[in-house]
Amino acid sequence: MTTPGFRPTHVVPEHGMPAWEAPDPARPTVPLDALLPVQLLERRGDWAHALCSNGWSAWVDGRHLISVAHDPPAARGPLTRTADPRPLLARARYRAAVEDLAGGGLDGATFQARTKGLRIGVVVDGESVWLYDADHERWVHTDGTRLSTYASDDGPRAEPADPGHAPTQVVSTDGP
């Protein structure tokens, strides 16, 4: 049974992982199963307090948790069709601003002013393309023949969920 409001932020690595009752190596507990979805509650250095879907929690080495990808931002308004994706693609002026900055044509303050408030998103996968429509705060999808609104399976939310933590960074013995 899943705890109400449980939303996984990470998954346990494929070989499972040791767990502790507290962020103290002297207090081991039952290890976590491989690929178990968990929600990160708190971080203390390398320690991570992980909540399991059944409500049980434990402390683990947070460096080994695997981040879970999230859906694109939820729509804040009604879902509708967009007939032509070209105006959305025209807004992708970020690349031009980055090239001007890299070429010395812009300073940092001008780059920041030019890109302030810019929200774009483009994902291309073969003939499929997902575009972020900032005017309507939604993602749309095209397969090359028509454009339609992309909707996530959990429906629109009033505000995007905040995981309340910094993303996990994988660090090897050689550094990040």
CSV table of N, CA and C in Angstrom, one decimal:
chain,number,residue,atom,x,y,z
A,1,MET,N,0.8,-1.2,0.0
A,1,MET,CA,0.0,0.0,0.0
A,1,MET,C,0.9,1.2,0.0
A,2,THR,N,0.5,2.2,-0.8
A,2,THR,CA,1.3,3.5,-0.9
A,2,THR,C,0.8,4.5,0.1
A,3,THR,N,1.7,5.2,0.7
A,3,THR,CA,1.3,6.3,1.6
A,3,THR,C,0.7,7.4,0.8
A,4,PRO,N,-0.5,8.0,1.2
A,4,PRO,CA,-1.1,9.1,0.5
A,4,PRO,C,-0.1,10.3,0.3
A,5,GLY,N,-0.1,10.8,-0.9
A,5,GLY,CA,0.8,12.0,-1.1
A,5,GLY,C,2.3,11.6,-1.5
A,6,PHE,N,2.5,10.2,-1.5
A,6,PHE,CA,3.9,9.8,-1.8
A,6,PHE,C,4.2,10.0,-3.3
A,7,ARG,N,5.3,10.7,-3.5
A,7,ARG,CA,5.7,11.0,-4.9
A,7,ARG,C,7.2,10.7,-5.0
A,8,PRO,N,7.6,9.6,-5.6
A,8,PRO,CA,9.1,9.3,-5.6
A,8,PRO,C,9.9,10.3,-6.3
A,9,THR,N,11.1,10.6,-5.6
A,9,THR,CA,12.0,11.5,-6.2
A,9,THR,C,13.3,10.8,-6.7
A,10,HIS,N,13.5,9.5,-6.2
A,10,HIS,CA,14.6,8.7,-6.5
A,10,HIS,C,14.3,7.3,-6.5
A,11,VAL,N,15.2,6.4,-7.0
A,11,VAL,CA,15.1,5.0,-7.0
A,11,VAL,C,16.4,4.4,-6.4
A,12,VAL,N,16.2,3.3,-5.7
A,12,VAL,CA,17.4,2.6,-5.1
A,12,VAL,C,18.2,2.0,-6.3
A,13,PRO,N,19.5,2.0,-6.3
A,13,PRO,CA,20.3,1.3,-7.3
A,13,PRO,C,19.9,-0.1,-7.5
A,14,GLU,N,20.2,-0.7,-8.7
A,14,GLU,CA,19.8,-2.0,-9.1
A,14,GLU,C,20.3,-3.1,-8.2
A,15,HIS,N,21.2,-2.9,-7.4
A,15,HIS,CA,21.7,-4.0,-6.5
A,15,HIS,C,21.2,-3.8,-5.0
A,16,GLY,N,20.3,-2.8,-4.8
A,16,GLY,CA,19.8,-2.5,-3.5
A,16,GLY,C,20.9,-1.7,-2.8
A,17,MET,N,20.6,-1.3,-1.5
A,17,MET,CA,21.6,-0.6,-0.8
A,17,MET,C,21.4,-0.7,0.7
A,18,PRO,N,22.5,-0.6,1.5
A,18,PRO,CA,22.4,-0.6,2.9
A,18,PRO,C,21.6,0.6,3.5
A,19,ALA,N,21.0,0.4,4.6
A,19,ALA,CA,20.2,1.5,5.2
A,19,ALA,C,20.5,1.5,6.7
A,20,TRP,N,20.3,2.7,7.4
A,20,TRP,CA,20.5,2.9,8.8
A,20,TRP,C,19.3,3.6,9.4
A,21,GLU,N,19.2,3.4,10.7
A,21,GLU,CA,18.1,4.0,11.5
A,21,GLU,C,18.3,5.5,11.6
A,22,ALA,N,19.5,5.9,11.7
A,22,ALA,CA,19.9,7.3,11.8
A,22,ALA,C,21.1,7.6,11.0
A,23,PRO,N,21.5,8.8,10.8
A,23,PRO,CA,22.7,9.1,10.0
A,23,PRO,C,24.0,8.7,10.8
A,24,ASP,N,24.1,7.5,11.2
A,24,ASP,CA,25.2,7.0,12.0
A,24,ASP,C,25.5,5.5,11.6
A,25,PRO,N,26.7,5.2,11.1
A,25,PRO,CA,27.0,3.9,10.6
A,25,PRO,C,26.9,2.8,11.7
A,26,ALA,N,26.8,3.2,12.9
A,26,ALA,CA,26.7,2.2,14.0
A,26,ALA,C,25.3,1.7,14.2
A,27,ARG,N,24.3,2.2,13.4
A,27,ARG,CA,22.9,1.9,13.6
A,27,ARG,C,22.3,1.3,12.3
A,28,PRO,N,22.8,0.2,11.8
A,28,PRO,CA,22.3,-0.4,10.6
A,28,PRO,C,20.9,-0.9,10.8
A,29,THR,N,20.1,-1.0,9.7
A,29,THR,CA,18.8,-1.6,9.7
A,29,THR,C,18.6,-2.4,8.4
A,30,VAL,N,17.4,-2.8,8.1
A,30,VAL,CA,17.2,-3.7,6.9
A,30,VAL,C,17.6,-2.9,5.6
A,31,PRO,N,18.3,-3.5,4.7
A,31,PRO,CA,18.7,-2.8,3.5
A,31,PRO,C,17.5,-2.6,2.6
A,32,LEU,N,17.6,-1.6,1.7
A,32,LEU,CA,16.5,-1.3,0.8
A,32,LEU,C,16.6,-2.2,-0.5
A,33,ASP,N,15.5,-2.6,-1.0
A,33,ASP,CA,15.4,-3.5,-2.2
A,33,ASP,C,15.8,-2.7,-3.4
A,34,ALA,N,16.3,-3.5,-4.4
A,34,ALA,CA,16.7,-2.9,-5.7
A,34,ALA,C,15.6,-2.2,-6.4
A,35,LEU,N,15.8,-1.1,-6.9
A,35,LEU,CA,14.9,-0.3,-7.7
A,35,LEU,C,13.6,0.1,-7.0
A,36,LEU,N,13.7,0.2,-5.6
A,36,LEU,CA,12.6,0.6,-4.8
A,36,LEU,C,12.5,2.2,-5.0
A,37,PRO,N,11.2,2.6,-5.3
A,37,PRO,CA,11.0,4.1,-5.4
A,37,PRO,C,11.0,4.7,-4.0
A,38,VAL,N,11.7,5.8,-3.8
A,38,VAL,CA,11.8,6.5,-2.5
A,38,VAL,C,11.6,8.0,-2.7
A,39,GLN,N,11.2,8.6,-1.7
A,39,GLN,CA,11.1,10.1,-1.7
A,39,GLN,C,12.1,10.7,-0.8
A,40,LEU,N,13.0,11.5,-1.3
A,40,LEU,CA,14.0,12.1,-0.4
A,40,LEU,C,13.4,13.2,0.5
A,41,LEU,N,13.6,13.0,1.8
A,41,LEU,CA,13.0,13.9,2.8
A,41,LEU,C,14.0,14.9,3.3
A,42,GLU,N,15.3,14.5,3.4
A,42,GLU,CA,16.3,15.4,4.0
A,42,GLU,C,17.7,14.9,3.6
A,43,ARG,N,18.6,15.9,3.6
A,43,ARG,CA,20.0,15.6,3.3
A,43,ARG,C,20.8,16.1,4.4
A,44,ARG,N,21.8,15.3,4.8
A,44,ARG,CA,22.9,15.8,5.8
A,44,ARG,C,24.2,15.3,5.3
A,45,GLY,N,24.9,16.2,4.5
A,45,GLY,CA,26.1,15.7,3.9
A,45,GLY,C,25.8,14.7,2.8
A,46,ASP,N,26.5,13.5,2.9
A,46,ASP,CA,26.2,12.4,2.0
A,46,ASP,C,25.0,11.6,2.5
A,47,TRP,N,24.5,11.8,3.7
A,47,TRP,CA,23.4,11.0,4.2
A,47,TRP,C,22.1,11.5,3.6
A,48,ALA,N,21.2,10.6,3.3
A,48,ALA,CA,19.9,11.0,2.8
A,48,ALA,C,18.8,10.3,3.5
A,49,HIS,N,17.8,11.0,4.0
A,49,HIS,CA,16.6,10.4,4.7
A,49,HIS,C,15.6,10.1,3.6
A,50,ALA,N,15.4,8.7,3.4
A,50,ALA,CA,14.5,8.3,2.3
A,50,ALA,C,13.2,7.7,2.9
A,51,LEU,N,12.1,8.2,2.3
A,51,LEU,CA,10.8,7.6,2.6
A,51,LEU,C,10.4,6.6,1.6
A,52,CYS,N,10.0,5.4,2.0
A,52,CYS,CA,9.5,4.4,1.1
A,52,CYS,C,8.0,4.6,0.9
A,53,SER,N,7.4,4.0,-0.2
A,53,SER,CA,6.0,4.1,-0.5
A,53,SER,C,5.1,3.6,0.6
A,54,ASN,N,5.6,2.6,1.4
A,54,ASN,CA,4.7,2.1,2.5
A,54,ASN,C,4.8,2.9,3.8
A,55,GLY,N,5.5,4.0,3.8
A,55,GLY,CA,5.6,4.8,5.0
A,55,GLY,C,6.9,4.6,5.8
A,56,TRP,N,7.6,3.5,5.5
A,56,TRP,CA,8.8,3.2,6.3
A,56,TRP,C,9.9,4.2,5.8
A,57,SER,N,10.8,4.6,6.7
A,57,SER,CA,11.9,5.5,6.2
A,57,SER,C,13.2,5.0,6.8
A,58,ALA,N,14.3,5.4,6.2
A,58,ALA,CA,15.6,5.0,6.6
A,58,ALA,C,16.6,6.0,6.1
A,59,TRP,N,17.8,6.0,6.6
A,59,TRP,CA,18.9,6.8,6.2
A,59,TRP,C,19.8,6.0,5.3
A,60,VAL,N,20.2,6.6,4.1
A,60,VAL,CA,21.0,5.9,3.2
A,60,VAL,C,22.2,6.8,2.7
A,61,ASP,N,23.1,6.2,1.9
A,61,ASP,CA,24.1,7.1,1.3
A,61,ASP,C,23.5,7.7,0.1
A,62,GLY,N,23.1,9.0,0.2
A,62,GLY,CA,22.4,9.7,-0.9
A,62,GLY,C,23.1,9.8,-2.2
A,63,ARG,N,24.4,9.6,-2.2
A,63,ARG,CA,25.2,9.7,-3.4
A,63,ARG,C,24.9,8.6,-4.4
A,64,HIS,N,24.3,7.5,-3.9
A,64,HIS,CA,24.0,6.4,-4.7
A,64,HIS,C,22.5,6.3,-5.2
A,65,LEU,N,21.7,7.2,-4.7
A,65,LEU,CA,20.3,7.2,-5.2
A,65,LEU,C,20.2,7.7,-6.6
A,66,ILE,N,19.3,7.2,-7.4
A,66,ILE,CA,19.1,7.6,-8.8
A,66,ILE,C,17.9,8.5,-8.9
A,67,SER,N,18.1,9.7,-9.5
A,67,SER,CA,17.0,10.6,-9.6
A,67,SER,C,15.9,10.1,-10.6
A,68,VAL,N,14.7,10.4,-10.3
A,68,VAL,CA,13.5,10.1,-11.1
A,68,VAL,C,13.2,11.3,-12.0
A,69,ALA,N,13.0,11.1,-13.3
A,69,ALA,CA,12.6,12.2,-14.2
A,69,ALA,C,11.1,12.5,-13.9
A,70,HIS,N,10.8,13.8,-14.1
A,70,HIS,CA,9.4,14.2,-13.9
A,70,HIS,C,8.8,14.7,-15.2
A,71,ASP,N,7.5,14.7,-15.2
A,71,ASP,CA,6.8,15.2,-16.4
A,71,ASP,C,7.1,16.6,-16.7
A,72,PRO,N,6.9,17.1,-17.9
A,72,PRO,CA,7.0,18.5,-18.2
A,72,PRO,C,6.1,19.3,-17.3
A,73,PRO,N,6.4,20.7,-17.1
A,73,PRO,CA,5.5,21.5,-16.2
A,73,PRO,C,4.0,21.3,-16.6
A,74,ALA,N,3.2,21.3,-15.6
A,74,ALA,CA,1.7,21.1,-15.9
A,74,ALA,C,1.1,22.4,-16.4
A,75,ALA,N,0.1,22.2,-17.2
A,75,ALA,CA,-0.6,23.3,-17.7
A,75,ALA,C,-1.4,24.0,-16.6
A,76,ARG,N,-1.5,25.4,-16.7
A,76,ARG,CA,-2.2,26.1,-15.7
A,76,ARG,C,-3.6,26.6,-16.2
A,77,GLY,N,-3.8,26.3,-17.5
A,77,GLY,CA,-5.1,26.7,-18.1
A,77,GLY,C,-5.6,25.5,-18.9
A,78,PRO,N,-6.8,25.7,-19.5
A,78,PRO,CA,-7.4,24.7,-20.3
A,78,PRO,C,-6.5,24.2,-21.4
A,79,LEU,N,-6.6,22.9,-21.7
A,79,LEU,CA,-5.8,22.3,-22.8
A,79,LEU,C,-6.5,22.6,-24.1
A,80,THR,N,-5.8,23.1,-25.1
A,80,THR,CA,-6.4,23.4,-26.4
A,80,THR,C,-5.4,23.0,-27.5
A,81,ARG,N,-5.8,23.0,-28.8
A,81,ARG,CA,-4.9,22.7,-29.9
A,81,ARG,C,-4.2,23.9,-30.4
A,82,THR,N,-3.0,23.7,-30.9
A,82,THR,CA,-2.2,24.8,-31.5
A,82,THR,C,-2.0,24.3,-33.0
A,83,ALA,N,-2.4,25.2,-33.9
A,83,ALA,CA,-2.4,24.8,-35.3
A,83,ALA,C,-1.0,24.8,-35.9
A,84,ASP,N,-0.2,25.7,-35.5
A,84,ASP,CA,1.1,25.9,-36.2
A,84,ASP,C,2.2,26.0,-35.2
A,85,PRO,N,3.2,25.1,-35.2
A,85,PRO,CA,4.3,25.2,-34.2
A,85,PRO,C,5.4,26.2,-34.6
A,86,ARG,N,5.4,26.8,-35.7
A,86,ARG,CA,6.4,27.7,-36.1
A,86,ARG,C,6.6,28.9,-35.2
A,87,PRO,N,5.5,29.5,-34.7
A,87,PRO,CA,5.7,30.7,-33.8
A,87,PRO,C,6.4,30.2,-32.5
A,88,LEU,N,6.1,29.0,-32.0
A,88,LEU,CA,6.8,28.5,-30.8
A,88,LEU,C,8.3,28.3,-31.1
A,89,LEU,N,8.6,27.8,-32.2
A,89,LEU,CA,10.0,27.6,-32.6
A,89,LEU,C,10.7,28.9,-32.8
A,90,ALA,N,10.0,30.0,-33.2
A,90,ALA,CA,10.7,31.3,-33.4
A,90,ALA,C,11.1,31.9,-32.1
A,91,ARG,N,10.5,31.5,-31.0
A,91,ARG,CA,10.9,32.0,-29.7
A,91,ARG,C,12.2,31.5,-29.2
A,92,ALA,N,12.7,30.5,-29.9
A,92,ALA,CA,14.0,29.9,-29.4
A,92,ALA,C,15.2,30.8,-29.7
A,93,ARG,N,15.1,32.0,-29.2
A,93,ARG,CA,16.1,33.0,-29.4
A,93,ARG,C,17.3,32.9,-28.4
A,94,TYR,N,17.1,31.9,-27.5
A,94,TYR,CA,18.2,31.7,-26.5
A,94,TYR,C,19.5,31.3,-27.2
A,95,ARG,N,19.4,30.5,-28.2
A,95,ARG,CA,20.7,30.1,-28.9
A,95,ARG,C,21.4,31.3,-29.4
A,96,ALA,N,20.7,32.2,-30.1
A,96,ALA,CA,21.3,33.3,-30.7
A,96,ALA,C,22.0,34.2,-29.6
A,97,ALA,N,21.3,34.3,-28.4
A,97,ALA,CA,21.9,35.1,-27.3
A,97,ALA,C,23.1,34.4,-26.8
A,98,VAL,N,23.1,33.1,-26.7
A,98,VAL,CA,24.3,32.4,-26.2
A,98,VAL,C,25.5,32.6,-27.2
A,99,GLU,N,25.2,32.5,-28.5
A,99,GLU,CA,26.2,32.7,-29.5
A,99,GLU,C,26.8,34.1,-29.4
A,100,ASP,N,25.9,35.1,-29.2
A,100,ASP,CA,26.4,36.5,-29.1
A,100,ASP,C,27.2,36.6,-27.8
A,101,LEU,N,26.9,36.0,-26.7
A,101,LEU,CA,27.6,36.1,-25.5
A,101,LEU,C,29.0,35.4,-25.7
A,102,ALA,N,29.0,34.2,-26.3
A,102,ALA,CA,30.3,33.5,-26.5
A,102,ALA,C,31.2,34.2,-27.4
A,103,GLY,N,30.6,34.9,-28.4
A,103,GLY,CA,31.4,35.6,-29.4
A,103,GLY,C,31.9,37.0,-28.9
A,104,GLY,N,31.5,37.4,-27.7
A,104,GLY,CA,31.9,38.7,-27.2
A,104,GLY,C,31.0,39.8,-27.6
A,105,GLY,N,29.9,39.5,-28.3
A,105,GLY,CA,29.0,40.6,-28.7
A,105,GLY,C,28.0,41.0,-27.6
A,106,LEU,N,27.9,40.3,-26.5
A,106,LEU,CA,27.1,40.6,-25.4
A,106,LEU,C,27.9,40.5,-24.1
A,107,ASP,N,27.6,41.4,-23.1
A,107,ASP,CA,28.2,41.2,-21.8
A,107,ASP,C,27.1,40.4,-21.0
A,108,GLY,N,27.5,40.0,-19.8
A,108,GLY,CA,26.6,39.2,-18.9
A,108,GLY,C,25.3,39.9,-18.6
A,109,ALA,N,25.4,41.2,-18.3
A,109,ALA,CA,24.1,41.9,-18.0
A,109,ALA,C,23.2,42.0,-19.1
A,110,THR,N,23.7,42.2,-20.3
A,110,THR,CA,22.8,42.3,-21.5
A,110,THR,C,22.2,40.9,-21.8
A,111,PHE,N,23.1,39.9,-21.7
A,111,PHE,CA,22.5,38.5,-21.9
A,111,PHE,C,21.4,38.2,-20.9
A,112,GLN,N,21.6,38.6,-19.7
A,112,GLN,CA,20.6,38.3,-18.7
A,112,GLN,C,19.3,39.1,-19.0
A,113,ALA,N,19.4,40.4,-19.4
A,113,ALA,CA,18.3,41.2,-19.8
A,113,ALA,C,17.5,40.6,-21.0
A,114,ARG,N,18.3,40.1,-22.0
A,114,ARG,CA,17.7,39.6,-23.2
A,114,ARG,C,16.9,38.3,-22.9
A,115,THR,N,17.4,37.5,-22.0
A,115,THR,CA,16.8,36.2,-21.7
A,115,THR,C,15.9,36.2,-20.5
A,116,LYS,N,15.7,37.3,-19.8
A,116,LYS,CA,14.9,37.4,-18.6
A,116,LYS,C,13.4,37.0,-19.0
A,117,GLY,N,12.9,36.1,-18.2
A,117,GLY,CA,11.5,35.7,-18.4
A,117,GLY,C,11.3,34.7,-19.6
A,118,LEU,N,12.4,34.4,-20.3
A,118,LEU,CA,12.3,33.5,-21.4
A,118,LEU,C,12.1,32.0,-20.9
A,119,ARG,N,11.0,31.4,-21.3
A,119,ARG,CA,10.8,30.0,-21.0
A,119,ARG,C,10.5,29.2,-22.3
A,120,ILE,N,11.5,28.4,-22.7
A,120,ILE,CA,11.4,27.6,-23.9
A,120,ILE,C,11.6,26.2,-23.5
A,121,GLY,N,11.1,25.3,-24.4
A,121,GLY,CA,11.4,23.9,-24.2
A,121,GLY,C,11.2,23.2,-25.5
A,122,VAL,N,12.2,22.5,-26.0
A,122,VAL,CA,12.1,21.8,-27.2
A,122,VAL,C,12.7,20.4,-27.0
A,123,VAL,N,12.0,19.3,-27.3
A,123,VAL,CA,12.6,18.0,-27.3
A,123,VAL,C,12.3,17.4,-28.6
A,124,VAL,N,13.3,16.9,-29.3
A,124,VAL,CA,13.2,16.3,-30.6
A,124,VAL,C,13.6,14.9,-30.5
A,125,ASP,N,12.8,14.0,-30.9
A,125,ASP,CA,13.1,12.5,-31.0
A,125,ASP,C,12.6,12.0,-32.3
A,126,GLY,N,13.5,12.0,-33.3
A,126,GLY,CA,13.1,11.6,-34.6
A,126,GLY,C,12.1,12.5,-35.2
A,127,GLU,N,11.0,12.0,-35.7
A,127,GLU,CA,9.9,12.8,-36.2
A,127,GLU,C,9.0,13.4,-35.2
A,128,SER,N,9.2,13.0,-33.9
A,128,SER,CA,8.3,13.5,-32.8
A,128,SER,C,9.0,14.7,-32.2
A,129,VAL,N,8.2,15.8,-31.9
A,129,VAL,CA,8.8,17.0,-31.3
A,129,VAL,C,7.8,17.5,-30.2
A,130,TRP,N,8.4,17.8,-29.0
A,130,TRP,CA,7.6,18.4,-27.9
A,130,TRP,C,8.1,19.8,-27.8
A,131,LEU,N,7.1,20.8,-27.8
A,131,LEU,CA,7.4,22.2,-27.7
A,131,LEU,C,6.7,22.8,-26.4
A,132,TYR,N,7.4,23.7,-25.7
A,132,TYR,CA,6.7,24.4,-24.6
A,132,TYR,C,6.1,25.7,-25.1
A,133,ASP,N,4.8,25.8,-24.9
A,133,ASP,CA,4.0,27.0,-25.3
A,133,ASP,C,3.9,27.9,-24.1
A,134,ALA,N,4.8,28.9,-23.9
A,134,ALA,CA,4.9,29.7,-22.7
A,134,ALA,C,3.6,30.6,-22.6
A,135,ASP,N,3.0,31.0,-23.7
A,135,ASP,CA,1.8,31.8,-23.6
A,135,ASP,C,0.7,31.1,-22.9
A,136,HIS,N,0.6,29.8,-23.1
A,136,HIS,CA,-0.5,29.0,-22.6
A,136,HIS,C,0.0,28.1,-21.5
A,137,GLU,N,1.3,28.1,-21.2
A,137,GLU,CA,1.9,27.3,-20.1
A,137,GLU,C,1.6,25.9,-20.3
A,138,ARG,N,1.9,25.3,-21.4
A,138,ARG,CA,1.6,23.9,-21.7
A,138,ARG,C,2.7,23.3,-22.6
A,139,TRP,N,2.8,22.0,-22.7
A,139,TRP,CA,3.6,21.3,-23.7
A,139,TRP,C,2.7,20.8,-24.8
A,140,VAL,N,3.2,21.0,-26.0
A,140,VAL,CA,2.4,20.4,-27.2
A,140,VAL,C,3.3,19.4,-27.9
A,141,HIS,N,2.7,18.5,-28.6
A,141,HIS,CA,3.5,17.5,-29.3
A,141,HIS,C,3.1,17.4,-30.8
A,142,THR,N,4.0,17.2,-31.6
A,142,THR,CA,3.7,17.0,-33.0
A,142,THR,C,4.5,15.7,-33.5
A,143,ASP,N,3.8,15.0,-34.4
A,143,ASP,CA,4.5,13.8,-35.0
A,143,ASP,C,4.8,14.1,-36.4
A,144,GLY,N,4.8,15.4,-36.8
A,144,GLY,CA,5.1,15.8,-38.2
A,144,GLY,C,3.9,16.0,-39.0
A,145,THR,N,2.7,15.5,-38.6
A,145,THR,CA,1.5,15.7,-39.3
A,145,THR,C,0.5,16.7,-38.7
A,146,ARG,N,0.5,16.7,-37.3
A,146,ARG,CA,-0.4,17.7,-36.6
A,146,ARG,C,0.2,17.9,-35.2
A,147,LEU,N,-0.2,19.0,-34.6
A,147,LEU,CA,0.2,19.4,-33.3
A,147,LEU,C,-0.9,19.2,-32.3
A,148,SER,N,-0.7,18.6,-31.2
A,148,SER,CA,-1.7,18.5,-30.2
A,148,SER,C,-1.1,18.7,-28.8
A,149,THR,N,-2.0,19.0,-27.8
A,149,THR,CA,-1.5,19.3,-26.5
A,149,THR,C,-1.0,18.0,-25.9
A,150,TYR,N,0.1,18.0,-25.2
A,150,TYR,CA,0.6,16.9,-24.5
A,150,TYR,C,0.1,16.9,-23.1
A,151,ALA,N,-0.5,15.9,-22.6
A,151,ALA,CA,-1.1,15.9,-21.2
A,151,ALA,C,-0.4,14.8,-20.4
A,152,SER,N,0.0,15.0,-19.2
A,152,SER,CA,0.6,14.0,-18.4
A,152,SER,C,-0.6,13.1,-17.8
A,153,ASP,N,-0.2,11.9,-17.4
A,153,ASP,CA,-1.3,11.0,-17.0
A,153,ASP,C,-1.9,11.3,-15.6
A,154,ASP,N,-1.2,12.2,-14.8
A,154,ASP,CA,-1.7,12.5,-13.5
A,154,ASP,C,-2.6,13.8,-13.5
A,155,GLY,N,-2.8,14.4,-14.7
A,155,GLY,CA,-3.7,15.6,-14.8
A,155,GLY,C,-3.0,16.9,-14.3
A,156,PRO,N,-3.6,18.0,-14.6
A,156,PRO,CA,-3.0,19.3,-14.3
A,156,PRO,C,-3.0,19.5,-12.8
A,157,ARG,N,-2.0,20.2,-12.3
A,157,ARG,CA,-1.9,20.6,-10.9
A,157,ARG,C,-1.9,22.1,-10.8
A,158,ALA,N,-2.4,22.6,-9.7
A,158,ALA,CA,-2.5,24.1,-9.4
A,158,ALA,C,-1.0,24.6,-9.5
A,159,GLU,N,-0.1,23.9,-8.8
A,159,GLU,CA,1.3,24.4,-8.8
A,159,GLU,C,2.2,23.2,-8.9
A,160,PRO,N,3.3,23.3,-9.6
A,160,PRO,CA,4.2,22.1,-9.7
A,160,PRO,C,4.7,21.7,-8.3
A,161,ALA,N,4.9,20.4,-8.2
A,161,ALA,CA,5.4,19.9,-6.9
A,161,ALA,C,6.8,20.3,-6.7
A,162,ASP,N,7.2,20.7,-5.5
A,162,ASP,CA,8.6,21.1,-5.2
A,162,ASP,C,9.2,19.9,-4.4
A,163,PRO,N,10.2,19.2,-4.9
A,163,PRO,CA,10.7,18.2,-4.2
A,163,PRO,C,11.4,18.6,-2.9
A,164,GLY,N,11.8,19.9,-2.8
A,164,GLY,CA,12.3,20.5,-1.6
A,164,GLY,C,13.8,20.1,-1.3
A,165,HIS,N,14.5,19.7,-2.4
A,165,HIS,CA,15.9,19.4,-2.2
A,165,HIS,C,16.7,19.7,-3.5
A,166,ALA,N,18.0,19.7,-3.3
A,166,ALA,CA,18.8,19.9,-4.5
A,166,ALA,C,18.9,18.6,-5.2
A,167,PRO,N,19.1,18.6,-6.6
A,167,PRO,CA,19.2,17.3,-7.3
A,167,PRO,C,20.4,16.5,-6.8
A,168,THR,N,20.3,15.2,-6.8
A,168,THR,CA,21.4,14.3,-6.4
A,168,THR,C,22.5,14.4,-7.5
A,169,GLN,N,23.7,14.5,-7.0
A,169,GLN,CA,24.9,14.5,-8.0
A,169,GLN,C,25.7,13.3,-7.8
A,170,VAL,N,25.9,12.6,-8.9
A,170,VAL,CA,26.7,11.3,-8.9
A,170,VAL,C,28.2,11.8,-8.9
A,171,VAL,N,28.9,11.3,-7.9
A,171,VAL,CA,30.3,11.6,-7.7
A,171,VAL,C,31.2,10.3,-7.7
A,172,SER,N,32.2,10.3,-8.5
A,172,SER,CA,33.1,9.1,-8.5
A,172,SER,C,34.3,9.5,-7.6
A,173,THR,N,35.2,8.5,-7.5
A,173,THR,CA,36.4,8.8,-6.7
A,173,THR,C,37.3,9.8,-7.3
A,174,ASP,N,37.1,10.0,-8.6
A,174,ASP,CA,37.9,11.0,-9.4
A,174,ASP,C,37.3,12.4,-9.3
A,175,GLY,N,36.1,12.6,-8.7
A,175,GLY,CA,35.5,13.9,-8.6
A,175,GLY,C,34.2,13.9,-9.3
A,176,PRO,N,33.5,15.0,-9.4
A,176,PRO,CA,32.2,15.1,-10.0
A,176,PRO,C,32.3,14.9,-11.5
